mmCIF file of N, CA and C in Angstrom:
data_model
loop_
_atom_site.group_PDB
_atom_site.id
_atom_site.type_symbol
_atom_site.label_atom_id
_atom_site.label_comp_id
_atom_site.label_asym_id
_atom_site.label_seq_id
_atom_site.Cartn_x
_atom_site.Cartn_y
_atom_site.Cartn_z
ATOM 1 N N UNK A 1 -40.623 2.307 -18.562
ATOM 2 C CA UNK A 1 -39.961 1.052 -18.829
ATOM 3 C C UNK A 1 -39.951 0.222 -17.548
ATOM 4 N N UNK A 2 -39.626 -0.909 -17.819
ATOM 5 C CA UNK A 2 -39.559 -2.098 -16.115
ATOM 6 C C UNK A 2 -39.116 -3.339 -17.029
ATOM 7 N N UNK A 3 -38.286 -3.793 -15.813
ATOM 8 C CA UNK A 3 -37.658 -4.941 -16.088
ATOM 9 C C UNK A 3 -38.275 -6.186 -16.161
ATOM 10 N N UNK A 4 -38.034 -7.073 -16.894
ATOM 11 C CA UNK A 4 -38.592 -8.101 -17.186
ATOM 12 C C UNK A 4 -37.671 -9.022 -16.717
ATOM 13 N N UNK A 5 -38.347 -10.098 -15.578
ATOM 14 C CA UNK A 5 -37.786 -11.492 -15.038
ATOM 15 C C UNK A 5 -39.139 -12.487 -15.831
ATOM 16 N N UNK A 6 -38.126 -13.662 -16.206
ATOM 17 C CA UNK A 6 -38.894 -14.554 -16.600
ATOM 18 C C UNK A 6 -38.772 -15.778 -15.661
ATOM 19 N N UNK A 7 -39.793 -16.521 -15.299
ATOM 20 C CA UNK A 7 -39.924 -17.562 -14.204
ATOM 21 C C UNK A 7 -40.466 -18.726 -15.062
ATOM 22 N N UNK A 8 -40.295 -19.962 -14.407
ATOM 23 C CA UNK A 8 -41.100 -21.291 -14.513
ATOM 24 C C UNK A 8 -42.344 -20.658 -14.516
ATOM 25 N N UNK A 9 -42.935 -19.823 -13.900
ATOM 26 C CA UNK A 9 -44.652 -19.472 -13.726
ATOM 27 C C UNK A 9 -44.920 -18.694 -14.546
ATOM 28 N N UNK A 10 -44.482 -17.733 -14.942
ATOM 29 C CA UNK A 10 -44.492 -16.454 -16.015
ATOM 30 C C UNK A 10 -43.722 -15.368 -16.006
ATOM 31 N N UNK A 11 -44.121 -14.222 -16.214
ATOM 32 C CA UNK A 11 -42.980 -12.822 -15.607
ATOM 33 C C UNK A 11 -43.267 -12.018 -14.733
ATOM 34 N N UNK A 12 -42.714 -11.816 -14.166
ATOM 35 C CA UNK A 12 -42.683 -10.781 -13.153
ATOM 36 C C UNK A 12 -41.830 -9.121 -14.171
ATOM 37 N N UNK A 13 -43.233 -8.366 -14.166
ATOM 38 C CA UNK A 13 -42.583 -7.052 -14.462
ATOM 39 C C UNK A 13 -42.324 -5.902 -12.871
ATOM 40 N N UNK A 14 -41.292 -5.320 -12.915
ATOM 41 C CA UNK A 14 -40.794 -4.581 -11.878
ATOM 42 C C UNK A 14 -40.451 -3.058 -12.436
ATOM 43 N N UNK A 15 -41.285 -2.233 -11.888
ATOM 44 C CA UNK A 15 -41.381 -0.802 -12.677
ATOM 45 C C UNK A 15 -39.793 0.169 -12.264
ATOM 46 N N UNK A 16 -39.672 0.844 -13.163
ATOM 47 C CA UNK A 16 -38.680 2.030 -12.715
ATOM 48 C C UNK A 16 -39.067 2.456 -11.491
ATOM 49 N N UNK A 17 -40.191 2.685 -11.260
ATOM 50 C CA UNK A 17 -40.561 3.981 -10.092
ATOM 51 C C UNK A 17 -40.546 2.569 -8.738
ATOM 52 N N UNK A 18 -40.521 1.712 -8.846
ATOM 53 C CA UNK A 18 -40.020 0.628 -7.850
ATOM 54 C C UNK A 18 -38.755 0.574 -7.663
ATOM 55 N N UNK A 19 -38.102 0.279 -8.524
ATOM 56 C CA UNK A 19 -36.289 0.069 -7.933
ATOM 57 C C UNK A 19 -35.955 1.975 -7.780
ATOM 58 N N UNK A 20 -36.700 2.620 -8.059
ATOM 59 C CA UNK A 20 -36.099 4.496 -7.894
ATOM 60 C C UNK A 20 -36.154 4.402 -6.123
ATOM 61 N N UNK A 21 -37.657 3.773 -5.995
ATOM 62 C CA UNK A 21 -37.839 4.202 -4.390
ATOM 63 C C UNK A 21 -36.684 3.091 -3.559
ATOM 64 N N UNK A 22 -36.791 1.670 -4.379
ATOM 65 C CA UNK A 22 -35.489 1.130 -3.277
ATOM 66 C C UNK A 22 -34.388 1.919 -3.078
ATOM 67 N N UNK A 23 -33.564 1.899 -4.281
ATOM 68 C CA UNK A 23 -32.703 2.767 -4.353
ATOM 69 C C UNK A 23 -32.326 4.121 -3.263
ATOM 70 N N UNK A 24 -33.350 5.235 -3.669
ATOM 71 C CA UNK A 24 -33.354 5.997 -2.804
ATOM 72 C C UNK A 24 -33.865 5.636 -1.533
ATOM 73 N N UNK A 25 -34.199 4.433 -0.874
ATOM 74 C CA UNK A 25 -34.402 3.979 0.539
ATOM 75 C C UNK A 25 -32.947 3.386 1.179
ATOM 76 N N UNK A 26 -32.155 2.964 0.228
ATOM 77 C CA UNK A 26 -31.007 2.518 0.393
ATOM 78 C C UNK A 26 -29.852 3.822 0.915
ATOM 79 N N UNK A 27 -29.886 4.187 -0.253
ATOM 80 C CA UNK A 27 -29.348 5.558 -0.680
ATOM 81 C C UNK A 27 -29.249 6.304 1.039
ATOM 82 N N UNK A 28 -30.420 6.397 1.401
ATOM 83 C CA UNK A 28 -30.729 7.224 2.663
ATOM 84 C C UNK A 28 -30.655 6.808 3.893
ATOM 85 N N UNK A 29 -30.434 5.433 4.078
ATOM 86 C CA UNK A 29 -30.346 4.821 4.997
ATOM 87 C C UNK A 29 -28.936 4.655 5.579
ATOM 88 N N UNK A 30 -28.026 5.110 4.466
ATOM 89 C CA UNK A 30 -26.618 5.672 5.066
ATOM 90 C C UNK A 30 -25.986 6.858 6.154
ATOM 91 N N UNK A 31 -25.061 6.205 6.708
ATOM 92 C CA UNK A 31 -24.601 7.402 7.703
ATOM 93 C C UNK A 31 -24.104 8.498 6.643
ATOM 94 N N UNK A 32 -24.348 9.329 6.979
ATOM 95 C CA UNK A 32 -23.496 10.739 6.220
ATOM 96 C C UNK A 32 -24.168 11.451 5.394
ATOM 97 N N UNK A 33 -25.398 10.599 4.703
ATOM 98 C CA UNK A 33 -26.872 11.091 3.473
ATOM 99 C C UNK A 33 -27.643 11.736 4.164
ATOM 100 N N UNK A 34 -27.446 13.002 4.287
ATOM 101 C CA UNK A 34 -28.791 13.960 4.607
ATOM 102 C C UNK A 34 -29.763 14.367 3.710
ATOM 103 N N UNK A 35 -29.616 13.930 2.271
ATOM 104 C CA UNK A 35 -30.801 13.921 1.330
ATOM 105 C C UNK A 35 -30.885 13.778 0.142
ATOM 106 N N UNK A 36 -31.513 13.124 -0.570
ATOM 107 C CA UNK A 36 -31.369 13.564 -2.249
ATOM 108 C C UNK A 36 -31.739 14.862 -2.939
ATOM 109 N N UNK A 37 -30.644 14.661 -3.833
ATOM 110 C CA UNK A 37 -30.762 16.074 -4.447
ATOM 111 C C UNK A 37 -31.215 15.744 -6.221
ATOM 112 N N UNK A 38 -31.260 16.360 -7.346
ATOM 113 C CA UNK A 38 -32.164 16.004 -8.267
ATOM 114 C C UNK A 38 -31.471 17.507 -9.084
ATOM 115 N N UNK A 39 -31.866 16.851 -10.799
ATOM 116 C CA UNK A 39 -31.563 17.735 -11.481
ATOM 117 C C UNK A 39 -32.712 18.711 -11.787
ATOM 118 N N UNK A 40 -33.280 18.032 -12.006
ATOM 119 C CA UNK A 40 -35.088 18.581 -12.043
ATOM 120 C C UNK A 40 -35.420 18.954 -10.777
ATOM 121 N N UNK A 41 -35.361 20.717 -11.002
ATOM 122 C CA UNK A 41 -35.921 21.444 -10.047
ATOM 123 C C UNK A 41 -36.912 21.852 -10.000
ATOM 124 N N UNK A 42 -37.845 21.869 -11.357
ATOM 125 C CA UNK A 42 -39.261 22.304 -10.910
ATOM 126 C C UNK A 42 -39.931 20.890 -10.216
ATOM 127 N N UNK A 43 -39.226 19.578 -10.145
ATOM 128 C CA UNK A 43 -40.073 18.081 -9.798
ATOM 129 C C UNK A 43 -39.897 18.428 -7.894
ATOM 130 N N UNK A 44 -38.271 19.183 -7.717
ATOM 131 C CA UNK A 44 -37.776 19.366 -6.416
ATOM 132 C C UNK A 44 -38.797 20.019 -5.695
ATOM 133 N N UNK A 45 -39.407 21.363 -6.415
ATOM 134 C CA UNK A 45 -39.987 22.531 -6.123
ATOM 135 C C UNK A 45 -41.424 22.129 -5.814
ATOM 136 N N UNK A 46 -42.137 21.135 -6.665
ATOM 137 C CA UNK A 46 -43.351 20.688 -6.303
ATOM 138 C C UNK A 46 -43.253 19.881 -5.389
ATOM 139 N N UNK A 47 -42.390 19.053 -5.236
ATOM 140 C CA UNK A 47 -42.123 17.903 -3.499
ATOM 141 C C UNK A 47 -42.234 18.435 -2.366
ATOM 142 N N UNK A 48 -41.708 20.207 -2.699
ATOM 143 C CA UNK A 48 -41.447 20.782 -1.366
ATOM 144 C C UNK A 48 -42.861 21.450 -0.853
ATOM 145 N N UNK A 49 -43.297 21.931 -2.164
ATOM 146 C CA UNK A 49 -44.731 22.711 -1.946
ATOM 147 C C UNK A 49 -45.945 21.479 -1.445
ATOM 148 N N UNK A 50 -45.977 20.126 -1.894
ATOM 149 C CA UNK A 50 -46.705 19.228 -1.044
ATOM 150 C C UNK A 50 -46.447 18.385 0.390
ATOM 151 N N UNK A 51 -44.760 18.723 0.212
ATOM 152 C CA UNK A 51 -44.599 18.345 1.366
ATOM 153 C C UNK A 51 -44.595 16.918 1.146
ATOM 154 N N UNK A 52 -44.384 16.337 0.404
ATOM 155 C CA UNK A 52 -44.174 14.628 0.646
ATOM 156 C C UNK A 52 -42.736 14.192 0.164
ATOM 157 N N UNK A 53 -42.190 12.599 0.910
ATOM 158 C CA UNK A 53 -41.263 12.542 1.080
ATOM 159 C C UNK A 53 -41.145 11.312 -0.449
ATOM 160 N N UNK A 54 -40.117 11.456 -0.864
ATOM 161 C CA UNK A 54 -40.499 10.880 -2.002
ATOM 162 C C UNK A 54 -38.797 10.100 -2.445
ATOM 163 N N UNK A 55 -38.319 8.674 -2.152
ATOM 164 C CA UNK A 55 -37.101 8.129 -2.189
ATOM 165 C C UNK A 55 -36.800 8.247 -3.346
ATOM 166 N N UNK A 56 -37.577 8.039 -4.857
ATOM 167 C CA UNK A 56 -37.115 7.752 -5.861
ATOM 168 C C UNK A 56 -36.328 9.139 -6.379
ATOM 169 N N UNK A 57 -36.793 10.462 -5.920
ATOM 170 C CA UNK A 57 -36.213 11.786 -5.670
ATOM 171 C C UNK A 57 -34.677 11.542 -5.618
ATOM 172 N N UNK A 58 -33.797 11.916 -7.138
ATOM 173 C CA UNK A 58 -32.613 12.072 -7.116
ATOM 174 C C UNK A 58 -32.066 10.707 -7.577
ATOM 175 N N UNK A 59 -32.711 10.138 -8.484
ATOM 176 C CA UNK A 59 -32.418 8.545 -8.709
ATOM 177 C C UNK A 59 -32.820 8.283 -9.755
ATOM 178 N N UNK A 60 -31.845 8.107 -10.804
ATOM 179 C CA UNK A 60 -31.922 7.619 -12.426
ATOM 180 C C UNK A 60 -31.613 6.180 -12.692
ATOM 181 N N UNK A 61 -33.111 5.250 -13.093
ATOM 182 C CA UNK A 61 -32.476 4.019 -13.752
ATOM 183 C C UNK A 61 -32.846 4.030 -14.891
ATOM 184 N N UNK A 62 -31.462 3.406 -15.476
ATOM 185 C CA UNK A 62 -31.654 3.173 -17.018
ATOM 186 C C UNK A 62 -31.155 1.724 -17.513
ATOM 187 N N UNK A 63 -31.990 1.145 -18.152
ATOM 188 C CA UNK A 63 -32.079 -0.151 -18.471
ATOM 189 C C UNK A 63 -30.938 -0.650 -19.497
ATOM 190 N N UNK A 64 -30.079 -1.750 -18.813
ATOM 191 C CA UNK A 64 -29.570 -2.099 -19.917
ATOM 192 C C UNK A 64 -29.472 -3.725 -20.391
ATOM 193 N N UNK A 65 -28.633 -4.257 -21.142
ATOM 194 C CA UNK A 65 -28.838 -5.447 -22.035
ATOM 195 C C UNK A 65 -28.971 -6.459 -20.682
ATOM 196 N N UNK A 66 -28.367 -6.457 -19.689
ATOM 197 C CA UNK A 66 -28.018 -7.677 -18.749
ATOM 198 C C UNK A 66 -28.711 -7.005 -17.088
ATOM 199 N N UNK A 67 -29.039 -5.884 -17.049
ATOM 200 C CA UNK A 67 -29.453 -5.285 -15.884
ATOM 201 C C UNK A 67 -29.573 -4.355 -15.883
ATOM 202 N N UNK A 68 -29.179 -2.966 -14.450
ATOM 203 C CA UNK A 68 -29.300 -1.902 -14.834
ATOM 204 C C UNK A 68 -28.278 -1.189 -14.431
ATOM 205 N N UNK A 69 -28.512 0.661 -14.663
ATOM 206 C CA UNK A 69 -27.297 1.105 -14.738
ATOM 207 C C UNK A 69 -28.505 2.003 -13.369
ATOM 208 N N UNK A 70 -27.495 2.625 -13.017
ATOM 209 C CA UNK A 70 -28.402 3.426 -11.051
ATOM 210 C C UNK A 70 -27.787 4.894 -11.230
ATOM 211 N N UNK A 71 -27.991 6.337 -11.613
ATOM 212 C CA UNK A 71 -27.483 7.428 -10.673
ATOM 213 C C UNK A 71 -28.027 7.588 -9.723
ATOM 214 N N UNK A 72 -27.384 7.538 -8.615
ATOM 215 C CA UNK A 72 -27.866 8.582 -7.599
ATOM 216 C C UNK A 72 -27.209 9.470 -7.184
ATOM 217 N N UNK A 73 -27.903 11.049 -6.821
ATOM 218 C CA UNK A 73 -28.001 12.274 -6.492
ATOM 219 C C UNK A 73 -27.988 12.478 -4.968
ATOM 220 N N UNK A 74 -27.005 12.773 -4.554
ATOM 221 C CA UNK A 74 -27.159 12.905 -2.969
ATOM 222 C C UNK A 74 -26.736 14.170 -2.330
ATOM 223 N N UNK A 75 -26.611 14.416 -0.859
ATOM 224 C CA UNK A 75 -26.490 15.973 -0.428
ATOM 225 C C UNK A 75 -25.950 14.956 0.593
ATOM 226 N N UNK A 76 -24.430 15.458 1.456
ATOM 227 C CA UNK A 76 -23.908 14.873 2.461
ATOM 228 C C UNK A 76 -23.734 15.695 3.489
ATOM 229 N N UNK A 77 -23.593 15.131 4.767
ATOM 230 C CA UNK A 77 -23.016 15.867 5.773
ATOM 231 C C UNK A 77 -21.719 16.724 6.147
ATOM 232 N N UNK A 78 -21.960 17.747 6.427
ATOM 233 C CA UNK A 78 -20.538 18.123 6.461
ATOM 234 C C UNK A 78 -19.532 17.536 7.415
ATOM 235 N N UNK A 79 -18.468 17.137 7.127
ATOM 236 C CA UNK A 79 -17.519 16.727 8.268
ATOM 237 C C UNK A 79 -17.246 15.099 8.123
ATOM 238 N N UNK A 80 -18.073 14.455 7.043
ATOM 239 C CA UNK A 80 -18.512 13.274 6.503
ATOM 240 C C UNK A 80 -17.338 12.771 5.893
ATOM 241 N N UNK A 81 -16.732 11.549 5.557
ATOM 242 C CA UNK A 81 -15.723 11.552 4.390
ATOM 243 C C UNK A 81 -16.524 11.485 3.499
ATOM 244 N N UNK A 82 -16.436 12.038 1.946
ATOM 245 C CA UNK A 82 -17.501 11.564 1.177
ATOM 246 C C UNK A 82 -17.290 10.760 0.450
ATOM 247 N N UNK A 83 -16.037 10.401 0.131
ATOM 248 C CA UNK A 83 -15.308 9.055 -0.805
ATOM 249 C C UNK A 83 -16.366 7.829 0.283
ATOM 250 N N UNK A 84 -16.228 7.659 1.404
ATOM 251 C CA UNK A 84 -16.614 6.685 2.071
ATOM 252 C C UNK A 84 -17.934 6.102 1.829
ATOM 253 N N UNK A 85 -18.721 7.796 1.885
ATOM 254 C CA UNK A 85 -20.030 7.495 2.081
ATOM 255 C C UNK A 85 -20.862 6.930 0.772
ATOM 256 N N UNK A 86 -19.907 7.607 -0.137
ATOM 257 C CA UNK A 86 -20.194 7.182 -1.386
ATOM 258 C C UNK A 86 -20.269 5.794 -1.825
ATOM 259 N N UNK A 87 -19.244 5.413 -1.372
ATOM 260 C CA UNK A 87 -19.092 3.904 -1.218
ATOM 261 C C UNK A 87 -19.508 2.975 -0.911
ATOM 262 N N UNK A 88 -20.100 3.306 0.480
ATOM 263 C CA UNK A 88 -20.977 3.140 1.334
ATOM 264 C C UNK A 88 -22.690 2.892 0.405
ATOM 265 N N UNK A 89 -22.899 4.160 -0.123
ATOM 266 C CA UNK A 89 -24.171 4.169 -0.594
ATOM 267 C C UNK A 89 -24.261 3.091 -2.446
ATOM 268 N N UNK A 90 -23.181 2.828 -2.848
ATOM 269 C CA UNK A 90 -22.935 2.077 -4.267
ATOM 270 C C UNK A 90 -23.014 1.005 -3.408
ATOM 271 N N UNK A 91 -22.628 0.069 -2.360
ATOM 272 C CA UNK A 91 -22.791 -1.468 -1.687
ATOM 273 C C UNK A 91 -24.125 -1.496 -1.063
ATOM 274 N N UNK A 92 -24.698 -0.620 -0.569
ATOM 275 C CA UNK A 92 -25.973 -0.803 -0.229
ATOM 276 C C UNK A 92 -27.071 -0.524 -1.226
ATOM 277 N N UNK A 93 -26.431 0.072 -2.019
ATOM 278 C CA UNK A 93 -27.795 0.310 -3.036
ATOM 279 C C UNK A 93 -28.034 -1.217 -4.247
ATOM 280 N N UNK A 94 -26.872 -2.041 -4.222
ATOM 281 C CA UNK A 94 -25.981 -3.225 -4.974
ATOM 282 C C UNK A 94 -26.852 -4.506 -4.075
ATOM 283 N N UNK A 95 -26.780 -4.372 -2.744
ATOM 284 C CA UNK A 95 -27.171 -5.872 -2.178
ATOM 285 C C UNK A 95 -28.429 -5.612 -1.824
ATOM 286 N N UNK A 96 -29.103 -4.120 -1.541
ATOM 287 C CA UNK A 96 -30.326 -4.107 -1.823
ATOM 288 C C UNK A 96 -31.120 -4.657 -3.129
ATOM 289 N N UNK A 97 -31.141 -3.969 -4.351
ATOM 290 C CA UNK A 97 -31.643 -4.704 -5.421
ATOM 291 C C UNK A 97 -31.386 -5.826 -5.753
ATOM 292 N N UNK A 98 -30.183 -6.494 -5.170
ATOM 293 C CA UNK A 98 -30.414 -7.772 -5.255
ATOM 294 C C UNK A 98 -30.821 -8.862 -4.379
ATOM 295 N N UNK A 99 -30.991 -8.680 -3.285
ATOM 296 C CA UNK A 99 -31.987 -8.935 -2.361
ATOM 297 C C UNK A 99 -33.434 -9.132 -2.437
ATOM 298 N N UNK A 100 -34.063 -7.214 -2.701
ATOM 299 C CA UNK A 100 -35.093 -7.071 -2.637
ATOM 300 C C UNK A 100 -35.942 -7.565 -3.677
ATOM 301 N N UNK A 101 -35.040 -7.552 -4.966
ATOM 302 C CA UNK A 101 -35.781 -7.024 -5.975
ATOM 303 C C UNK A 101 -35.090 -7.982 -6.968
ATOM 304 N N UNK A 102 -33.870 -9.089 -6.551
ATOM 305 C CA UNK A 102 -33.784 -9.889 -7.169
ATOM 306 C C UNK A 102 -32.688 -9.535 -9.168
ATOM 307 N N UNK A 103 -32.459 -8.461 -8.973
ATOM 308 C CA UNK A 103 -31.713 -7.015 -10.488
ATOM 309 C C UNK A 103 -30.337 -6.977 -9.783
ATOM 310 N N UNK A 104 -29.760 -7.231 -10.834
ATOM 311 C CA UNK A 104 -28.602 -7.000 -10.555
ATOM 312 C C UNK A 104 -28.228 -5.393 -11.358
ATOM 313 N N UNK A 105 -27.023 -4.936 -10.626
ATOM 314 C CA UNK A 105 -26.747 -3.715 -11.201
ATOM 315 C C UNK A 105 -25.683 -3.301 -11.696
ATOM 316 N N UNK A 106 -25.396 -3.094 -12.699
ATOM 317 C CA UNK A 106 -24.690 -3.259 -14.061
ATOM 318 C C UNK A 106 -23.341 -2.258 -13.242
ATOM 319 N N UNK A 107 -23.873 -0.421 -12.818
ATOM 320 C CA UNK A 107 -23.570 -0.044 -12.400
ATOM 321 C C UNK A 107 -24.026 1.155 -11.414
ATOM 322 N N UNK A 108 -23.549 1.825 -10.260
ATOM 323 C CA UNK A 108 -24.308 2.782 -9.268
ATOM 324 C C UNK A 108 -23.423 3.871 -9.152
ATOM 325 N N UNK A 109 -23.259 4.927 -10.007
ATOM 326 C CA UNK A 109 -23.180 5.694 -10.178
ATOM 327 C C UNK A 109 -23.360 6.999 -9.400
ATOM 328 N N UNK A 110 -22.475 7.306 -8.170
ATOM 329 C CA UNK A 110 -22.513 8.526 -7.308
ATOM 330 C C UNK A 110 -22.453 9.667 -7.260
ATOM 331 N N UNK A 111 -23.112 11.255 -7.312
ATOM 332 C CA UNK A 111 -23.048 12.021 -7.254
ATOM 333 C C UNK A 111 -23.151 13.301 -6.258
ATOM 334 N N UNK A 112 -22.068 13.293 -5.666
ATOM 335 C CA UNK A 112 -22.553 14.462 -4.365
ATOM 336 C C UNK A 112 -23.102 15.803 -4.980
ATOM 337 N N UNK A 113 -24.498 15.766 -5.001
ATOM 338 C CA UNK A 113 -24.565 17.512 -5.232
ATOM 339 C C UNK A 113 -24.465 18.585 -4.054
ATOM 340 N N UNK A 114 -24.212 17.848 -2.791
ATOM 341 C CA UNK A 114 -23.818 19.354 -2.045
ATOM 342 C C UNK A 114 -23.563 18.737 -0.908
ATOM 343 N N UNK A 115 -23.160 19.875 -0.104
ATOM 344 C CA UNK A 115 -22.523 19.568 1.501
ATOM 345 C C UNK A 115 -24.004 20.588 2.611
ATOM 346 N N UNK A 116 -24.360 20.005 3.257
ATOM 347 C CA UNK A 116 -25.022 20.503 4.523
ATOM 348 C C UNK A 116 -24.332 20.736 5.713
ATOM 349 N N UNK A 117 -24.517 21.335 5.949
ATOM 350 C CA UNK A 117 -24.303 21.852 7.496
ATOM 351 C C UNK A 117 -25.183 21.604 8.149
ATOM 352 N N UNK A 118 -24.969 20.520 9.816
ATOM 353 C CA UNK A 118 -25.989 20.520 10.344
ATOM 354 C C UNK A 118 -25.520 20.523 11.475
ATOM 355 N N UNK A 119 -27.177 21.525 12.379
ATOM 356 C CA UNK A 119 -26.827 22.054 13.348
ATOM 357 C C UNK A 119 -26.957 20.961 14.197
ATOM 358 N N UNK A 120 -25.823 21.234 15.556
ATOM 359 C CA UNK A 120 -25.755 20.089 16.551
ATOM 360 C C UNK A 120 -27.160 19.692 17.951
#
């Protein structure tokens, strides 16, 4: 699926796997996000075996009547607040797509799937 903008010139279509990677570029660009995490573990399991880094990893959009709706899947730092970071990552993931990409977002939807420990 991809969103449809209509212009004076024509449309601009904008794919899922485009706003997944903003998203998760947003997503990661926060203090406290040490990574996305994902429900789909055999998709996890092949990322790891090629070794490529992949933003849209841990990032559900689903289209709705006026814009879209965003999960994202994240792994935080330990020692992090995570209410914050969370917060943190729903405003940046919000003025990104609408910035970049021009979508507004209905809603961004946070999920910590885990805490890291990282060494100093």
């Amino acid at each position: 699926m991809a969103v449809k903008i209509k212009t004076q010139y024509g449309t601009i279509d904008i794919n899922n796997d485009v706003i997944a990677t903003v998203v998760g570029g947003a997503a990661t660009d926060n203090y406290g996000v040490v990574g996305m995490a994902s429900k789909n573990q055999l998709r996890d399991n092949v990322n790891e075996i090629l070794r490529r880094d992949n933003y849209a990893r841990g990032v559900v959009v689903r289209q709705e009547d006026n814009g879209v709706a965003i999960d994202v899947y994240i792994v935080v730092g330990y020692g992090t607040k995570i209410s914050e970071v969370s917060k943190n990552v729903q405003q940046k993931v919000r003025y990104n797509l609408d910035s970049m990409l021009g979508i507004a977002a209905n809603s961004v939807n946070v999920t910590v799937q885990g805490v890291r420990v990282l060494a100093d």
